[in-house]
XYZ file of N, CA and C in Angstrom:
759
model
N -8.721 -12.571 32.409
C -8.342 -11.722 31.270
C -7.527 -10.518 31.747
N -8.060 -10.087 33.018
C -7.142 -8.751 33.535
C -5.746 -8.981 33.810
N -5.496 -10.407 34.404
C -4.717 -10.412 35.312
C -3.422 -10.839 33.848
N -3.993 -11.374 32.912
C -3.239 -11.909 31.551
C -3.122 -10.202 30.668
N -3.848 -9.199 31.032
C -3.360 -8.439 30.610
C -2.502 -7.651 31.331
N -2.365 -7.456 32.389
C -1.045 -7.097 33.112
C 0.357 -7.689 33.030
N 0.234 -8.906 32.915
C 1.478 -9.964 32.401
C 1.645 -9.417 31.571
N 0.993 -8.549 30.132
C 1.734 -8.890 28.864
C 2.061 -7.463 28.904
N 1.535 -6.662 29.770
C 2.208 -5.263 29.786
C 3.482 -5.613 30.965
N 3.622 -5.991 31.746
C 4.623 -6.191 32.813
C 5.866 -6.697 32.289
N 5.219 -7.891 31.783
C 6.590 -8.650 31.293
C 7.842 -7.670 30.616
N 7.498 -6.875 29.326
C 8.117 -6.126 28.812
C 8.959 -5.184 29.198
N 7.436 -4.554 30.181
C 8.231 -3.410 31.131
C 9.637 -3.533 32.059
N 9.285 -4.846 32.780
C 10.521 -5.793 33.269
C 11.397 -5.744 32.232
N 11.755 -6.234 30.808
C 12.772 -6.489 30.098
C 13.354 -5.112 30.044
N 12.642 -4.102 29.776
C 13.177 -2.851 29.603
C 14.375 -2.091 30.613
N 13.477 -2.981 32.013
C 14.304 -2.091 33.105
C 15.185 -2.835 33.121
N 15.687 -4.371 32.943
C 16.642 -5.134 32.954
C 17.486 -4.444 31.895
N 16.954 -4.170 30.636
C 18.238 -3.698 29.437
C 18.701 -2.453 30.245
N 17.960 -1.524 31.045
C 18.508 -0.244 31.440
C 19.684 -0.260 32.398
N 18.819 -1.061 33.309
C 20.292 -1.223 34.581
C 21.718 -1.977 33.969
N 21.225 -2.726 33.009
C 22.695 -3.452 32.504
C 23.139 -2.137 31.769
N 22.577 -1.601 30.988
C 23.453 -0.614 30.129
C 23.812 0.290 30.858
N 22.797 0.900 32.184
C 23.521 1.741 33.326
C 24.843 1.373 34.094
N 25.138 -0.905 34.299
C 26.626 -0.613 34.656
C 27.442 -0.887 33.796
N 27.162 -0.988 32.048
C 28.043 -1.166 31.423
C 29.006 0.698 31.438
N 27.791 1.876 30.940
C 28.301 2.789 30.752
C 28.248 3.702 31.756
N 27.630 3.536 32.655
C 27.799 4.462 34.364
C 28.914 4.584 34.782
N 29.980 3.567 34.714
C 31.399 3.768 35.577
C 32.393 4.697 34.369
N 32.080 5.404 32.944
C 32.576 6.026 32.355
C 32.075 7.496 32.640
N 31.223 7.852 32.826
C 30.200 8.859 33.041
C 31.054 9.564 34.202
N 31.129 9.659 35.456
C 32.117 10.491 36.033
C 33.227 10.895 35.518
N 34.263 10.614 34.075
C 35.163 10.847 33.842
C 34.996 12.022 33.232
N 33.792 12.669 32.466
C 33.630 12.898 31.337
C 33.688 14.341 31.434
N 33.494 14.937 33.305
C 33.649 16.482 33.432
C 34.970 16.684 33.257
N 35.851 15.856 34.275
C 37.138 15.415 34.922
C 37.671 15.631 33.608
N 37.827 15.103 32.156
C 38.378 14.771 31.057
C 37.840 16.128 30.542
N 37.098 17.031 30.588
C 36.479 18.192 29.842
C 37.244 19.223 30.489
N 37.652 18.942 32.154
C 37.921 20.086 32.554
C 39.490 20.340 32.414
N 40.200 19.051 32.071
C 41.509 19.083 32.083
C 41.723 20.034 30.926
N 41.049 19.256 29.472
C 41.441 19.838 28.296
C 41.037 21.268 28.082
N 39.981 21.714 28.974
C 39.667 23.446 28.808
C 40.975 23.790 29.799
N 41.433 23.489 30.562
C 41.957 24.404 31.613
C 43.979 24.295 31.281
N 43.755 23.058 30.570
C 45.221 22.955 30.098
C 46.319 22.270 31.621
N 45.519 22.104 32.677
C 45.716 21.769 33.783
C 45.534 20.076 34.391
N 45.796 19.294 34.515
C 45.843 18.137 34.691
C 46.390 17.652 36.616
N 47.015 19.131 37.494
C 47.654 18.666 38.369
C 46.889 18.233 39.663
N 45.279 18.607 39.512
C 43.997 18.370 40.169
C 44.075 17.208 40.414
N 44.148 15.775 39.122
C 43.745 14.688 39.051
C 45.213 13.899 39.221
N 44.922 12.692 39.699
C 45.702 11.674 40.389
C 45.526 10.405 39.817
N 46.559 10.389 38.186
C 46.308 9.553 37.225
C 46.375 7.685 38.296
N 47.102 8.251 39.222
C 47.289 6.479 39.611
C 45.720 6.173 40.154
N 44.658 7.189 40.093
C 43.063 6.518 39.507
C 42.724 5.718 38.617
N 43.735 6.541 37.469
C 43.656 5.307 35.890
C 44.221 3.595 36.467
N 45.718 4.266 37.131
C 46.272 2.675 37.466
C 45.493 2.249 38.228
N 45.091 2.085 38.976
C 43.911 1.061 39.959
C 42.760 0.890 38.976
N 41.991 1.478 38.133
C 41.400 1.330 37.608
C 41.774 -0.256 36.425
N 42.694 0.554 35.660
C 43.192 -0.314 34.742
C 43.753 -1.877 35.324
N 44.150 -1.817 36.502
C 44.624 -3.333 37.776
C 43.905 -3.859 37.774
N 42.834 -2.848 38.175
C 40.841 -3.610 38.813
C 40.308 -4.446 37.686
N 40.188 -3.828 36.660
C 39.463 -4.125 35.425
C 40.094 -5.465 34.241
N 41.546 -5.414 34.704
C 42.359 -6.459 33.804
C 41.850 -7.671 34.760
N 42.540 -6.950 35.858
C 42.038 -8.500 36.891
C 40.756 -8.999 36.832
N 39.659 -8.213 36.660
C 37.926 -9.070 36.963
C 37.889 -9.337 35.677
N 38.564 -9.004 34.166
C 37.991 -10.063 33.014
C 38.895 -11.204 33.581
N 40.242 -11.142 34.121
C 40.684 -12.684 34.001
C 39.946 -13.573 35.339
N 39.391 -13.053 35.928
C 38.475 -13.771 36.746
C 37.258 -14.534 35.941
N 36.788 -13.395 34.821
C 35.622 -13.670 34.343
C 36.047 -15.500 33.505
N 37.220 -15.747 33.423
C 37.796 -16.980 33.112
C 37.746 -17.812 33.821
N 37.708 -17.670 34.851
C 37.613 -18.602 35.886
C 36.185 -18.820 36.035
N 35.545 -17.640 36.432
C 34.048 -17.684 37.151
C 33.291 -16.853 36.469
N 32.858 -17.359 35.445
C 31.640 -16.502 34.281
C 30.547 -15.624 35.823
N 30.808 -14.036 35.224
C 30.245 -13.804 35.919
C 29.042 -12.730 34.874
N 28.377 -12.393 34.776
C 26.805 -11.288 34.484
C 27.809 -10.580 33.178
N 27.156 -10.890 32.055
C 28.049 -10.115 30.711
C 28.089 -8.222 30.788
N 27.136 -7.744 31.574
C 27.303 -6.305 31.520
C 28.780 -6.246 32.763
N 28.862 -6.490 33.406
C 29.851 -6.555 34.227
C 31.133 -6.775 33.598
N 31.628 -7.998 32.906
C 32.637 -7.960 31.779
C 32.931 -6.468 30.530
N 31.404 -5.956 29.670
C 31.725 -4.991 29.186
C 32.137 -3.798 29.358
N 31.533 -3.830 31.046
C 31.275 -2.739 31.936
C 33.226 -2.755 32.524
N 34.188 -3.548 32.636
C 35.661 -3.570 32.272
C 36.252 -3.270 31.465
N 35.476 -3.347 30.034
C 35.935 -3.374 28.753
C 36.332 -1.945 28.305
N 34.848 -1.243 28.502
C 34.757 0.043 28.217
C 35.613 0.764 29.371
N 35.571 0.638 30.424
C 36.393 1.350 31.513
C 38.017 1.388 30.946
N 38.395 0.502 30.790
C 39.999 0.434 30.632
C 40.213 1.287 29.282
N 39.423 1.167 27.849
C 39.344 2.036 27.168
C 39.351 3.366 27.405
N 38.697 3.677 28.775
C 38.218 4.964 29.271
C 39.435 5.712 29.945
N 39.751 4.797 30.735
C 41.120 4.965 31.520
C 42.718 5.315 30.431
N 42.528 4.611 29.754
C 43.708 4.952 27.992
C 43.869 6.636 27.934
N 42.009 6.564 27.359
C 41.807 7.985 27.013
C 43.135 9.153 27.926
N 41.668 9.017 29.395
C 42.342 10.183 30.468
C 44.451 9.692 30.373
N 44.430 8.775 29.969
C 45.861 8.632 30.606
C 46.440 9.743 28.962
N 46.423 9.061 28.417
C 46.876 9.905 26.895
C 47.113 11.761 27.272
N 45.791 12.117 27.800
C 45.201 13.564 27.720
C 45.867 13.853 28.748
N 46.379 13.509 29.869
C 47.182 14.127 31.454
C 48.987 13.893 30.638
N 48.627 12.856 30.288
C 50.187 12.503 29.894
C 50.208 13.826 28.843
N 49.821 14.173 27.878
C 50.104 15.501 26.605
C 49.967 16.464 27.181
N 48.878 16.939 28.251
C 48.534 18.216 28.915
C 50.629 18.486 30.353
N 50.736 17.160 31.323
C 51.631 17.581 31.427
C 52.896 17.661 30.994
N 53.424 16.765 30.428
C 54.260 17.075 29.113
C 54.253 18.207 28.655
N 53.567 18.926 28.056
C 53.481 20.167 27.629
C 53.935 21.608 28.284
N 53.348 21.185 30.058
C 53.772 21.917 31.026
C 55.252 22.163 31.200
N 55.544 21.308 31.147
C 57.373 20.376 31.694
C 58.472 21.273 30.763
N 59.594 22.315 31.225
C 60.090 22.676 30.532
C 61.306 22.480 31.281
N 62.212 21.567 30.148
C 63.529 21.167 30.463
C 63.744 20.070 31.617
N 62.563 19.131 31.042
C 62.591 17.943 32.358
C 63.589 16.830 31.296
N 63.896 15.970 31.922
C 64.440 14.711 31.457
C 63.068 13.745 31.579
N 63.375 13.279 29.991
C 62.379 12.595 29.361
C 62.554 11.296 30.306
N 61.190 10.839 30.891
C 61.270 9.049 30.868
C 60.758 8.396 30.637
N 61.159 6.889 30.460
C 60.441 5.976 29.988
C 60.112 4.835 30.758
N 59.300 4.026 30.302
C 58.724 2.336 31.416
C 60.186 2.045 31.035
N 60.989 1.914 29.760
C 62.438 1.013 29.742
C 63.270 1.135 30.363
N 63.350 2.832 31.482
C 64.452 2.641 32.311
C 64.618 2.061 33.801
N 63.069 1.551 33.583
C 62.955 0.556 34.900
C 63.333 1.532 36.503
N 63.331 2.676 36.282
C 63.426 3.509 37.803
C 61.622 3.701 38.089
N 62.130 3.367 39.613
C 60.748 3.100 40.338
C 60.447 4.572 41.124
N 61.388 5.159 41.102
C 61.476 6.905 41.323
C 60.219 7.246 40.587
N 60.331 7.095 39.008
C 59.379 7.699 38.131
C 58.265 6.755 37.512
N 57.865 5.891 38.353
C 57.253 4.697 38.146
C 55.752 5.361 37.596
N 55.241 5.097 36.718
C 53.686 5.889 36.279
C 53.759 7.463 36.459
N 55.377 7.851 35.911
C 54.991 9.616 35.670
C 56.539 9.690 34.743
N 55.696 8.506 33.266
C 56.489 8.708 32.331
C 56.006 9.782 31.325
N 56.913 9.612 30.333
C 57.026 10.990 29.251
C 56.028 10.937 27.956
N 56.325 9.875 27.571
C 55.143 9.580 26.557
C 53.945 8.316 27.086
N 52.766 8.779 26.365
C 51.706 7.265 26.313
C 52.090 6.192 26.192
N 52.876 5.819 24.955
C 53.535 4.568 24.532
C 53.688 4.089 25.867
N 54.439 4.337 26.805
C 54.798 3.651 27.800
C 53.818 3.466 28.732
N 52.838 4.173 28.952
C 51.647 3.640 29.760
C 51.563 2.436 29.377
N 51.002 2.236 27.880
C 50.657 1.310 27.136
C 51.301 -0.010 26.990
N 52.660 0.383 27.038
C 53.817 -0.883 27.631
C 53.749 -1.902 28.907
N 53.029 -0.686 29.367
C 53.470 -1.246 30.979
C 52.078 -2.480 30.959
N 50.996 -1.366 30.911
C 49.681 -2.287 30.758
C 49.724 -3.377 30.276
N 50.216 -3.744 28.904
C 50.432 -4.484 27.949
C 51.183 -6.124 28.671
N 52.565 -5.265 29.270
C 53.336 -6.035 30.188
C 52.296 -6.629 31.241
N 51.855 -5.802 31.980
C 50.839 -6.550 33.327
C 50.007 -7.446 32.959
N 49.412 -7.164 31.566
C 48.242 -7.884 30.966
C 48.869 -9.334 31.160
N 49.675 -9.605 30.285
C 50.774 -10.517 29.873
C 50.808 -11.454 31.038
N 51.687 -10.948 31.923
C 52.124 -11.729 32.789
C 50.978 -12.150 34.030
N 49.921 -11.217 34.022
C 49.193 -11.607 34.973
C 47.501 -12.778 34.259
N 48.059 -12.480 32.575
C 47.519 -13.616 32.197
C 48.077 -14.773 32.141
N 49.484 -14.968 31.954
C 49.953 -16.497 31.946
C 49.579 -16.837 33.399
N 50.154 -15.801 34.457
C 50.228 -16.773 35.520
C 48.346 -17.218 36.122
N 47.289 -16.765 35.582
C 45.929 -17.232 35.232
C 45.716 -18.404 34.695
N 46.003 -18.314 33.531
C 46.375 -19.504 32.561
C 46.836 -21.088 33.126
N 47.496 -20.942 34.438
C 48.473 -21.783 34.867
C 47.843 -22.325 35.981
N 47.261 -21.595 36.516
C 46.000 -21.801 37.412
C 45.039 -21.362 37.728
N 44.583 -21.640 36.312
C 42.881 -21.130 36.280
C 42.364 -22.779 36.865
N 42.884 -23.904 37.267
C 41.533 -25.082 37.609
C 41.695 -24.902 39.113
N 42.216 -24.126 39.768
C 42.817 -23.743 41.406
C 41.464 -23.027 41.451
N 40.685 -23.572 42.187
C 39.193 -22.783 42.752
C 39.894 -21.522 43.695
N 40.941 -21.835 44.405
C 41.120 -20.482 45.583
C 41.815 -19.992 44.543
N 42.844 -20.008 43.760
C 43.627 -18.639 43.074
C 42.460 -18.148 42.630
N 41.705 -18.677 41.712
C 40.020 -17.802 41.060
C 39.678 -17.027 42.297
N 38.729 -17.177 43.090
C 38.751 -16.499 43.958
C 39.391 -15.584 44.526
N 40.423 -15.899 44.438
C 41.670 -14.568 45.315
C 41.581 -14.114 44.227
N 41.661 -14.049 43.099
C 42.145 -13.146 41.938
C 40.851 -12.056 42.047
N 39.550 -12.786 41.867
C 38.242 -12.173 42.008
C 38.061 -11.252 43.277
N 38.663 -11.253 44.207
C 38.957 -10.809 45.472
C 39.324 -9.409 45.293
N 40.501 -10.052 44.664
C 42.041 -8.660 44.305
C 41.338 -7.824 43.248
N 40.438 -8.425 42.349
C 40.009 -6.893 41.488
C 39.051 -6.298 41.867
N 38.235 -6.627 42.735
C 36.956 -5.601 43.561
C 37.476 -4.797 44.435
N 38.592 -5.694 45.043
C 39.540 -4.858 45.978
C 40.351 -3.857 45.520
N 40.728 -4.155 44.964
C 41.705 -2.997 44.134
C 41.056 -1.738 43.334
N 39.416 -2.242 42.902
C 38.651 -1.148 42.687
C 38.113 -0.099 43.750
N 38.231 -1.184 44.643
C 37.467 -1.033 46.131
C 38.412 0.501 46.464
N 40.013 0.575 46.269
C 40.520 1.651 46.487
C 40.899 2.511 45.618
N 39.724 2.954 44.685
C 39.942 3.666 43.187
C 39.846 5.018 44.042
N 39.199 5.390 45.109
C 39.152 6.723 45.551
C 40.128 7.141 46.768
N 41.318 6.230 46.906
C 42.500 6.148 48.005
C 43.230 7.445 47.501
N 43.609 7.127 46.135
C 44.984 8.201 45.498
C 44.350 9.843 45.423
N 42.799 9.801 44.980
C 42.753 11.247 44.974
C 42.399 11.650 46.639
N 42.029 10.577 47.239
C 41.852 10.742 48.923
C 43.017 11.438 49.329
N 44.192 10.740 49.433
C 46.018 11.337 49.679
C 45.937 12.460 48.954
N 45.868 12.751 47.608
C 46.031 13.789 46.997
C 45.725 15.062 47.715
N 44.360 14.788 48.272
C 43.663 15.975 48.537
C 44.283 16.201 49.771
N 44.481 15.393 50.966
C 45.178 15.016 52.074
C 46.638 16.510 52.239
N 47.054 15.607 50.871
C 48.289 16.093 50.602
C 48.193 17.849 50.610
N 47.276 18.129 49.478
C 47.347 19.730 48.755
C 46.220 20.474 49.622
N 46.215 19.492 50.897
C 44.585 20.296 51.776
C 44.042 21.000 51.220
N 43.707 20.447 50.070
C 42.526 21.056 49.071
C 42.002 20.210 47.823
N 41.042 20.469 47.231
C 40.750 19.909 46.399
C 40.363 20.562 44.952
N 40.840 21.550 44.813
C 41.039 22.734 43.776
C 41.568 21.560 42.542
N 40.887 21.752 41.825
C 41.428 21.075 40.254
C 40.679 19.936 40.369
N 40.407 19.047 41.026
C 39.514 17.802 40.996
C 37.853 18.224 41.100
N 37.746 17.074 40.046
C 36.230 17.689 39.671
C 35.049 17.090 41.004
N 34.014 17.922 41.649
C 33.257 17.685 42.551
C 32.457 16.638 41.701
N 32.137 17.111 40.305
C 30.805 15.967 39.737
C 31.512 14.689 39.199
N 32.725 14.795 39.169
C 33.296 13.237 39.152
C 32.974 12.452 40.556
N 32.934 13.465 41.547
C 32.858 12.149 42.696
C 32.126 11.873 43.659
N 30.845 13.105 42.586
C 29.722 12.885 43.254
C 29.026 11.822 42.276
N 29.130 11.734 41.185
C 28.695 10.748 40.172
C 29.717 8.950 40.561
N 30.655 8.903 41.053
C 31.339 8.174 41.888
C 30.271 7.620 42.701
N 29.961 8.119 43.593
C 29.351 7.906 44.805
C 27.941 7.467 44.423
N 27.057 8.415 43.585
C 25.739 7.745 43.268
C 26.260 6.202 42.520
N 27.199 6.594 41.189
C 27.423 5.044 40.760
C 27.670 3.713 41.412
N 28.521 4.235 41.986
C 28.753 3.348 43.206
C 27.848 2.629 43.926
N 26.362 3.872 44.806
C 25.647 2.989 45.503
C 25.161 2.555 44.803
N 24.519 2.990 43.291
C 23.871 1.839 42.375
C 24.336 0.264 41.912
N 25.752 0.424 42.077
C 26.507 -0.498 41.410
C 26.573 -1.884 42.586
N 26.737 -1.580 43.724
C 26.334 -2.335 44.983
C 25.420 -2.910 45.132
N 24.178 -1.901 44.744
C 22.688 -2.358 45.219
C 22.509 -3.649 43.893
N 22.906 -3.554 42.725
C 22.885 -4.288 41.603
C 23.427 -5.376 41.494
N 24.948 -5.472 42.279
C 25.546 -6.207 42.703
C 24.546 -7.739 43.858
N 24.285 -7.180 44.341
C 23.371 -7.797 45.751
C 21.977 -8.290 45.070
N 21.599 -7.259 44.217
C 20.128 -7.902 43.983
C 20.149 -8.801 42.753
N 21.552 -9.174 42.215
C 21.667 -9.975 41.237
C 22.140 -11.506 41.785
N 23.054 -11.119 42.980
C 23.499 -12.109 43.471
C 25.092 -12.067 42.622
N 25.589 -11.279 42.660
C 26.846 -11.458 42.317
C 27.806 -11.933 43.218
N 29.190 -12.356 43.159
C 29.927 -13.019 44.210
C 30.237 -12.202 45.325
N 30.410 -12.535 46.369
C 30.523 -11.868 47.341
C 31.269 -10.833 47.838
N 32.639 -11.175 46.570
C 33.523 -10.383 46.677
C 33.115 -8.954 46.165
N 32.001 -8.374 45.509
C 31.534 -7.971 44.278
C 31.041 -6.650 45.406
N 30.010 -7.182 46.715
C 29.267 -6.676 47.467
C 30.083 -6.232 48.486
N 30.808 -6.672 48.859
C 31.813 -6.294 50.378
C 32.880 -5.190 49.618
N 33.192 -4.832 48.300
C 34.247 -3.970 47.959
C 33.797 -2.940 47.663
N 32.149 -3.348 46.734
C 31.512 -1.979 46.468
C 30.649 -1.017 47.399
N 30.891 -1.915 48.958
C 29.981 -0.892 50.090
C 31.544 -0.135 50.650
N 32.560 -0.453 50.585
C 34.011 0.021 50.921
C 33.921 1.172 49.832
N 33.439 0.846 48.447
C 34.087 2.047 47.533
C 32.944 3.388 48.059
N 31.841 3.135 48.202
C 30.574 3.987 48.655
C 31.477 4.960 49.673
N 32.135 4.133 50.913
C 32.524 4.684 52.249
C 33.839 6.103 51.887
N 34.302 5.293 50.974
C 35.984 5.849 50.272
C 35.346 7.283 49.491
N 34.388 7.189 48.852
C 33.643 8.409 47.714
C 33.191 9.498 48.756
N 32.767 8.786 50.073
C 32.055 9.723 50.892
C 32.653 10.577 52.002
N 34.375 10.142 51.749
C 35.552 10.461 52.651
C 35.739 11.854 52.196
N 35.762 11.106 50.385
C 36.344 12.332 49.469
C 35.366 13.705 49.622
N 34.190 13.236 49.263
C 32.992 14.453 49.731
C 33.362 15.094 50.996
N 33.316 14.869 51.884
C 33.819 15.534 53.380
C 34.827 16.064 53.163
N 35.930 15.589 52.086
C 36.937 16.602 52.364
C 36.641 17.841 51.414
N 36.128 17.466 50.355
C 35.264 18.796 49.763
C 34.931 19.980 50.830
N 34.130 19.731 51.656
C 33.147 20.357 52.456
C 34.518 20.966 53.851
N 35.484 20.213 53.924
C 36.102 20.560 55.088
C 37.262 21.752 54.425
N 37.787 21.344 53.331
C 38.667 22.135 52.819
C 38.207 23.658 52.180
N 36.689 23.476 52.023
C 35.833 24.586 51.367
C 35.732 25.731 52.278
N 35.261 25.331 53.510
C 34.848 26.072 54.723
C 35.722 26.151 55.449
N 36.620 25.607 55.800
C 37.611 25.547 56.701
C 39.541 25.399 55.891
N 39.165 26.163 54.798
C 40.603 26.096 54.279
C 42.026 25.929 55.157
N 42.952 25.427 54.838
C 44.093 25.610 55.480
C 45.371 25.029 54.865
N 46.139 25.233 55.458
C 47.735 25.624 54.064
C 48.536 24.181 54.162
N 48.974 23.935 52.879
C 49.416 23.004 52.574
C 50.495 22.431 53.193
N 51.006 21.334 53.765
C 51.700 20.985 54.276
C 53.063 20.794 52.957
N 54.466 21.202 53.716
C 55.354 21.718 53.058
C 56.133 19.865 52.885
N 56.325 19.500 51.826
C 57.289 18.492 51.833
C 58.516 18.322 51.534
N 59.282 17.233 51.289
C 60.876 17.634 50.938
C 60.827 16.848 49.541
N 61.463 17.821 48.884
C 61.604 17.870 47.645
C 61.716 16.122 47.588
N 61.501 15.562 46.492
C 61.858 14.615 45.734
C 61.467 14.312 44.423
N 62.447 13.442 43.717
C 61.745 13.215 42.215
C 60.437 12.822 41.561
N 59.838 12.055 42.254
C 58.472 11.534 42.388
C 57.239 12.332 42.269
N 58.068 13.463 43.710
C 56.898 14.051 44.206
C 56.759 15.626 43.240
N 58.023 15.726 42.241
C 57.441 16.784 41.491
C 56.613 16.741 40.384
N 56.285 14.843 40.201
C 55.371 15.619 38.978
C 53.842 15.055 39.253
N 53.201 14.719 38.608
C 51.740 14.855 38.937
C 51.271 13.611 39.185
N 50.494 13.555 40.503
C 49.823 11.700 41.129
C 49.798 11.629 39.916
């Protein structure tokens, strides 16, 4: 009788923590954005953050649903893409209006003039949205075409853990760059880093594909680069290395 009443309290308790951790990686990988996105719009400042985060993001996330075509993988994991790329829109919209706004007497651009000079540091959203739209497109037909290819599945599944795997590369350089980290939010990437090791450990104890586990102990390593440079640039400030002008490099990662 005891041991049948522990089952019927256990069992539940189990379902509960299962609904939690799934809803922890559906909405956990949005949750670091949310200082990052608060602090832009109070400060009117956007030059902290290093939107080509959104682009790897938005790469990562197109690519693992069209995997999820190939190789059904854990449904919080699919939503847990869904909501991200939504998320990624947002911040892109809010950096794109905040610097825009800054910009006085720039020449407007667009995804249509096809210069790779200003490649992801166009003038309006619309064209984020183009471009995405475009990648979606083409990196779904060529899916489509060989989705019964067991290795393209795989490599594709590869390329979007991987490509998430270096979501913390661009503000890594950034900081590199401005030997500092002034304007980028600390609780974005310290919430990074806890998500992260959670997202690994979840990864592994579910048995997700392999590719899943080897990218998310890389993203852990990449979050913990960024922290150190927190700590090195804090205490040990020192002056920015001077570059040569170019078009690219004047407007914001």
């Amino acid at each position: 009788m005891e041991a049948g009443g522990l089952e019927w309290l256990l069992v539940p308790m189990q379902q509960l923590v299962s609904w939690g951790a799934a809803g922890a990686m559906v909405f956990g990988g949005v949750v670091p954005y949310i200082p990052q996105y608060r602090d832009i719009r109070r400060t009117q400042n956007a030059e902290g953050f290093s939107t080509y985060v959104c682009l790897v993001l938005l790469v990562a996330n197109i690519l693992r649903i069209l995997f999820w075509f190939g190789r059904h993988f854990e449904s919080p994991l699919l939503w847990q893409s869904i909501i991200m790329i939504i998320t990624m829109l947002l911040m892109l919209k809010l950096c794109t209006e905040v610097r825009v706004s800054n910009e006085l007497n720039i020449k407007r651009r667009s995804f249509a003039d096809f210069d790779l000079s200003y490649f992801w540091h166009w003038s309006k959203f619309t064209d984020y949205v183009q471009c995405v739209l475009t990648f979606t497109g083409v990196t779904g037909y060529i899916t489509y075409l060989w989705l019964d290819s067991s290795l393209f599945v795989e490599t594709l599944g590869f390329l979007a853990v991987f490509t998430e795997a270096m979501l913390g590369v661009p503000q890594l350089y950034r900081n590199y760059q401005n030997r500092s980290t002034e304007g980028m939010s600390v609780k974005m990437v310290l919430m990074w880093t806890s998500g992260d090791t959670f997202k690994t450990v979840y990864f592994i104890l579910n048995q997700a594909p392999f590719q899943f586990s080897i990218c998310g102990l890389l993203q852990v390593f990449v979050d913990i680069a960024i922290l150190l440079q927190v700590y090195l640039y804090s205490y040990y400030p020192q002056k920015p290395v001077s570059h040569t002008a170019h078009p690219a490099s004047t407007k914001a990662l």
